[in-house]
């Protein structure tokens, strides 16, 4: 299995980063995840634009930025993944200067650039049967719109979900649901589909954006307004949107079943529309 690290394609076991790496020491680092449907990089431009926006916000410059899609394609081809469903992971850090100090290193410090492609690891049964979620307080910082690798709050929340035999943890900030630990959240309350608006409180999910486009095409009204956590028990259906699972039905929130413990109708319509959208891109 070959990965890309700092200009070279090399076996995963030989890909090493320095103990001085600022991603390791400070979490001074961004990442991105693109889904590969066989050879197709799904919404690659939108994912790379989000990464570009993040690099701009972190004031990080990456010489090979324009080659990232090509590097991903090369990894799919050399690792014999062109016929597989995959995820392509990109991570960029502010390099590995010495000594350790908080302020930015010298301008000529090269960033660390890592790209790897792997088979998709997701249980498709969840798409059919739905998943349980729990709610947890949103203790994250105020720039959740940046896809940084500072994921401790997300890790702890997801572990709590895992221990409660749930798939995902929904963050609740000042009484409103923001998003999941690694997904965006949609719910139907009082007959209207809601999702949190784009703001520093959520990651602007690429799947979320595709879902909004599909809603528009299906003439499904969506309100980009936050849902109060107190409205969750009355939601008639709910789902998560995320790169690895597209539209993932939610059938239980904490101890309360949603839509009688089955994927809801709107959710299933969007799942089908998503499938068609991908099919059309792949020009079957
Ligand atoms: N997670 N919100 C958060 C906090 C996320 O980490 C993610 C994605 C999303 C959904 O974004 P998208 O639709 O662009 O995948 C929302 C990725 C997949 C991960 O951490 O592996």
JSON list of N, CA and C and ligand atoms in Angstrom, two decimals, residues 31 33 47 50 140 147 154 179-184 203 205-208 241-243, ligand 1:
[
{"chain": "A", "resi": 31, "resn": "UNK", "atom": "N", "xyz": [-7.32, 18.71, 7.70]},
{"chain": "A", "resi": 31, "resn": "UNK", "atom": "CA", "xyz": [-7.48, 17.47, 6.94]},
{"chain": "A", "resi": 31, "resn": "UNK", "atom": "C", "xyz": [-8.71, 17.57, 6.05]},
{"chain": "A", "resi": 33, "resn": "UNK", "atom": "N", "xyz": [-11.48, 14.73, 3.70]},
{"chain": "A", "resi": 33, "resn": "UNK", "atom": "CA", "xyz": [-11.81, 13.35, 3.30]},
{"chain": "A", "resi": 33, "resn": "UNK", "atom": "C", "xyz": [-12.73, 13.39, 2.10]},
{"chain": "A", "resi": 47, "resn": "UNK", "atom": "N", "xyz": [-14.61, 19.75, -2.06]},
{"chain": "A", "resi": 47, "resn": "UNK", "atom": "CA", "xyz": [-13.75, 19.35, -0.93]},
{"chain": "A", "resi": 47, "resn": "UNK", "atom": "C", "xyz": [-12.44, 20.13, -0.95]},
{"chain": "A", "resi": 50, "resn": "UNK", "atom": "N", "xyz": [-12.90, 23.66, 0.13]},
{"chain": "A", "resi": 50, "resn": "UNK", "atom": "CA", "xyz": [-13.00, 23.77, 1.60]},
{"chain": "A", "resi": 50, "resn": "UNK", "atom": "C", "xyz": [-11.61, 23.71, 2.23]},
{"chain": "A", "resi": 140, "resn": "UNK", "atom": "N", "xyz": [-16.78, 22.28, 21.92]},
{"chain": "A", "resi": 140, "resn": "UNK", "atom": "CA", "xyz": [-15.73, 22.63, 20.97]},
{"chain": "A", "resi": 140, "resn": "UNK", "atom": "C", "xyz": [-15.51, 24.15, 20.90]},
{"chain": "A", "resi": 147, "resn": "UNK", "atom": "N", "xyz": [-11.77, 22.47, 9.14]},
{"chain": "A", "resi": 147, "resn": "UNK", "atom": "CA", "xyz": [-11.60, 21.02, 9.31]},
{"chain": "A", "resi": 147, "resn": "UNK", "atom": "C", "xyz": [-10.20, 20.76, 9.85]},
{"chain": "A", "resi": 154, "resn": "UNK", "atom": "N", "xyz": [-14.53, 15.73, 19.55]},
{"chain": "A", "resi": 154, "resn": "UNK", "atom": "CA", "xyz": [-15.26, 14.82, 18.66]},
{"chain": "A", "resi": 154, "resn": "UNK", "atom": "C", "xyz": [-14.96, 13.37, 19.02]},
{"chain": "A", "resi": 179, "resn": "UNK", "atom": "N", "xyz": [-24.30, 19.79, 15.12]},
{"chain": "A", "resi": 179, "resn": "UNK", "atom": "CA", "xyz": [-23.97, 18.72, 14.15]},
{"chain": "A", "resi": 179, "resn": "UNK", "atom": "C", "xyz": [-23.50, 17.50, 14.95]},
{"chain": "A", "resi": 180, "resn": "UNK", "atom": "N", "xyz": [-23.11, 16.45, 14.21]},
{"chain": "A", "resi": 180, "resn": "UNK", "atom": "CA", "xyz": [-22.59, 15.26, 14.87]},
{"chain": "A", "resi": 180, "resn": "UNK", "atom": "C", "xyz": [-21.07, 15.34, 15.01]},
{"chain": "A", "resi": 181, "resn": "UNK", "atom": "N", "xyz": [-20.48, 14.34, 15.68]},
{"chain": "A", "resi": 181, "resn": "UNK", "atom": "CA", "xyz": [-19.02, 14.35, 15.89]},
{"chain": "A", "resi": 181, "resn": "UNK", "atom": "C", "xyz": [-18.28, 14.20, 14.56]},
{"chain": "A", "resi": 182, "resn": "UNK", "atom": "N", "xyz": [-18.92, 13.59, 13.56]},
{"chain": "A", "resi": 182, "resn": "UNK", "atom": "CA", "xyz": [-18.29, 13.50, 12.23]},
{"chain": "A", "resi": 182, "resn": "UNK", "atom": "C", "xyz": [-19.34, 13.53, 11.12]},
{"chain": "A", "resi": 183, "resn": "UNK", "atom": "N", "xyz": [-20.42, 14.29, 11.37]},
{"chain": "A", "resi": 183, "resn": "UNK", "atom": "CA", "xyz": [-21.51, 14.34, 10.39]},
{"chain": "A", "resi": 183, "resn": "UNK", "atom": "C", "xyz": [-22.34, 15.60, 10.61]},
{"chain": "A", "resi": 184, "resn": "UNK", "atom": "N", "xyz": [-23.11, 15.99, 9.61]},
{"chain": "A", "resi": 184, "resn": "UNK", "atom": "CA", "xyz": [-24.12, 17.04, 9.79]},
{"chain": "A", "resi": 184, "resn": "UNK", "atom": "C", "xyz": [-25.46, 16.38, 10.09]},
{"chain": "A", "resi": 203, "resn": "UNK", "atom": "N", "xyz": [-19.22, 22.33, 10.63]},
{"chain": "A", "resi": 203, "resn": "UNK", "atom": "CA", "xyz": [-18.43, 22.15, 9.41]},
{"chain": "A", "resi": 203, "resn": "UNK", "atom": "C", "xyz": [-19.39, 22.28, 8.22]},
{"chain": "A", "resi": 205, "resn": "UNK", "atom": "N", "xyz": [-20.53, 20.86, 5.58]},
{"chain": "A", "resi": 205, "resn": "UNK", "atom": "CA", "xyz": [-20.40, 19.53, 5.00]},
{"chain": "A", "resi": 205, "resn": "UNK", "atom": "C", "xyz": [-20.66, 19.56, 3.49]},
{"chain": "A", "resi": 206, "resn": "UNK", "atom": "N", "xyz": [-19.87, 18.82, 2.76]},
{"chain": "A", "resi": 206, "resn": "UNK", "atom": "CA", "xyz": [-20.07, 18.74, 1.31]},
{"chain": "A", "resi": 206, "resn": "UNK", "atom": "C", "xyz": [-21.31, 17.88, 1.04]},
{"chain": "A", "resi": 207, "resn": "UNK", "atom": "N", "xyz": [-21.49, 16.83, 1.82]},
{"chain": "A", "resi": 207, "resn": "UNK", "atom": "CA", "xyz": [-22.69, 15.99, 1.66]},
{"chain": "A", "resi": 207, "resn": "UNK", "atom": "C", "xyz": [-23.95, 16.80, 2.00]},
{"chain": "A", "resi": 208, "resn": "UNK", "atom": "N", "xyz": [-23.85, 17.61, 3.05]},
{"chain": "A", "resi": 208, "resn": "UNK", "atom": "CA", "xyz": [-24.96, 18.51, 3.43]},
{"chain": "A", "resi": 208, "resn": "UNK", "atom": "C", "xyz": [-25.36, 19.37, 2.23]},
{"chain": "A", "resi": 241, "resn": "UNK", "atom": "N", "xyz": [-25.74, 13.47, 7.50]},
{"chain": "A", "resi": 241, "resn": "UNK", "atom": "CA", "xyz": [-25.10, 13.50, 6.17]},
{"chain": "A", "resi": 241, "resn": "UNK", "atom": "C", "xyz": [-23.60, 13.51, 6.39]},
{"chain": "A", "resi": 242, "resn": "UNK", "atom": "N", "xyz": [-22.92, 12.64, 5.69]},
{"chain": "A", "resi": 242, "resn": "UNK", "atom": "CA", "xyz": [-21.46, 12.53, 5.81]},
{"chain": "A", "resi": 242, "resn": "UNK", "atom": "C", "xyz": [-20.88, 11.79, 4.62]},
{"chain": "A", "resi": 243, "resn": "UNK", "atom": "N", "xyz": [-19.64, 12.12, 4.31]},
{"chain": "A", "resi": 243, "resn": "UNK", "atom": "CA", "xyz": [-18.96, 11.57, 3.14]},
{"chain": "A", "resi": 243, "resn": "UNK", "atom": "C", "xyz": [-19.05, 10.05, 3.04]},
{"chain": "B", "resi": 1, "resn": "LIG", "atom": "N1", "xyz": [-16.20, 14.00, 8.78]},
{"chain": "B", "resi": 1, "resn": "LIG", "atom": "N2", "xyz": [-19.24, 17.63, 10.60]},
{"chain": "B", "resi": 1, "resn": "LIG", "atom": "C1", "xyz": [-18.08, 17.15, 11.07]},
{"chain": "B", "resi": 1, "resn": "LIG", "atom": "C2", "xyz": [-17.62, 17.58, 12.42]},
{"chain": "B", "resi": 1, "resn": "LIG", "atom": "C3", "xyz": [-17.31, 16.25, 10.30]},
{"chain": "B", "resi": 1, "resn": "LIG", "atom": "O1", "xyz": [-16.13, 15.78, 10.76]},
{"chain": "B", "resi": 1, "resn": "LIG", "atom": "C4", "xyz": [-17.81, 15.84, 9.03]},
{"chain": "B", "resi": 1, "resn": "LIG", "atom": "C5", "xyz": [-17.03, 14.90, 8.15]},
{"chain": "B", "resi": 1, "resn": "LIG", "atom": "C6", "xyz": [-19.03, 16.37, 8.59]},
{"chain": "B", "resi": 1, "resn": "LIG", "atom": "C7", "xyz": [-19.61, 16.00, 7.24]},
{"chain": "B", "resi": 1, "resn": "LIG", "atom": "O2", "xyz": [-18.88, 16.61, 6.20]},
{"chain": "B", "resi": 1, "resn": "LIG", "atom": "P1", "xyz": [-18.79, 15.95, 4.74]},
{"chain": "B", "resi": 1, "resn": "LIG", "atom": "O3", "xyz": [-20.18, 15.80, 4.28]},
{"chain": "B", "resi": 1, "resn": "LIG", "atom": "O4", "xyz": [-18.04, 16.96, 3.96]},
{"chain": "B", "resi": 1, "resn": "LIG", "atom": "O5", "xyz": [-18.08, 14.64, 4.91]},
{"chain": "B", "resi": 1, "resn": "LIG", "atom": "C8", "xyz": [-19.71, 17.26, 9.39]},
{"chain": "B", "resi": 1, "resn": "LIG", "atom": "C9", "xyz": [-15.21, 13.29, 8.02]},
{"chain": "B", "resi": 1, "resn": "LIG", "atom": "C10", "xyz": [-15.75, 12.44, 6.96]},
{"chain": "B", "resi": 1, "resn": "LIG", "atom": "C11", "xyz": [-14.25, 12.58, 8.95]},
{"chain": "B", "resi": 1, "resn": "LIG", "atom": "O6", "xyz": [-13.92, 13.20, 9.97]},
{"chain": "B", "resi": 1, "resn": "LIG", "atom": "O7", "xyz": [-13.80, 11.47, 8.67]}
]
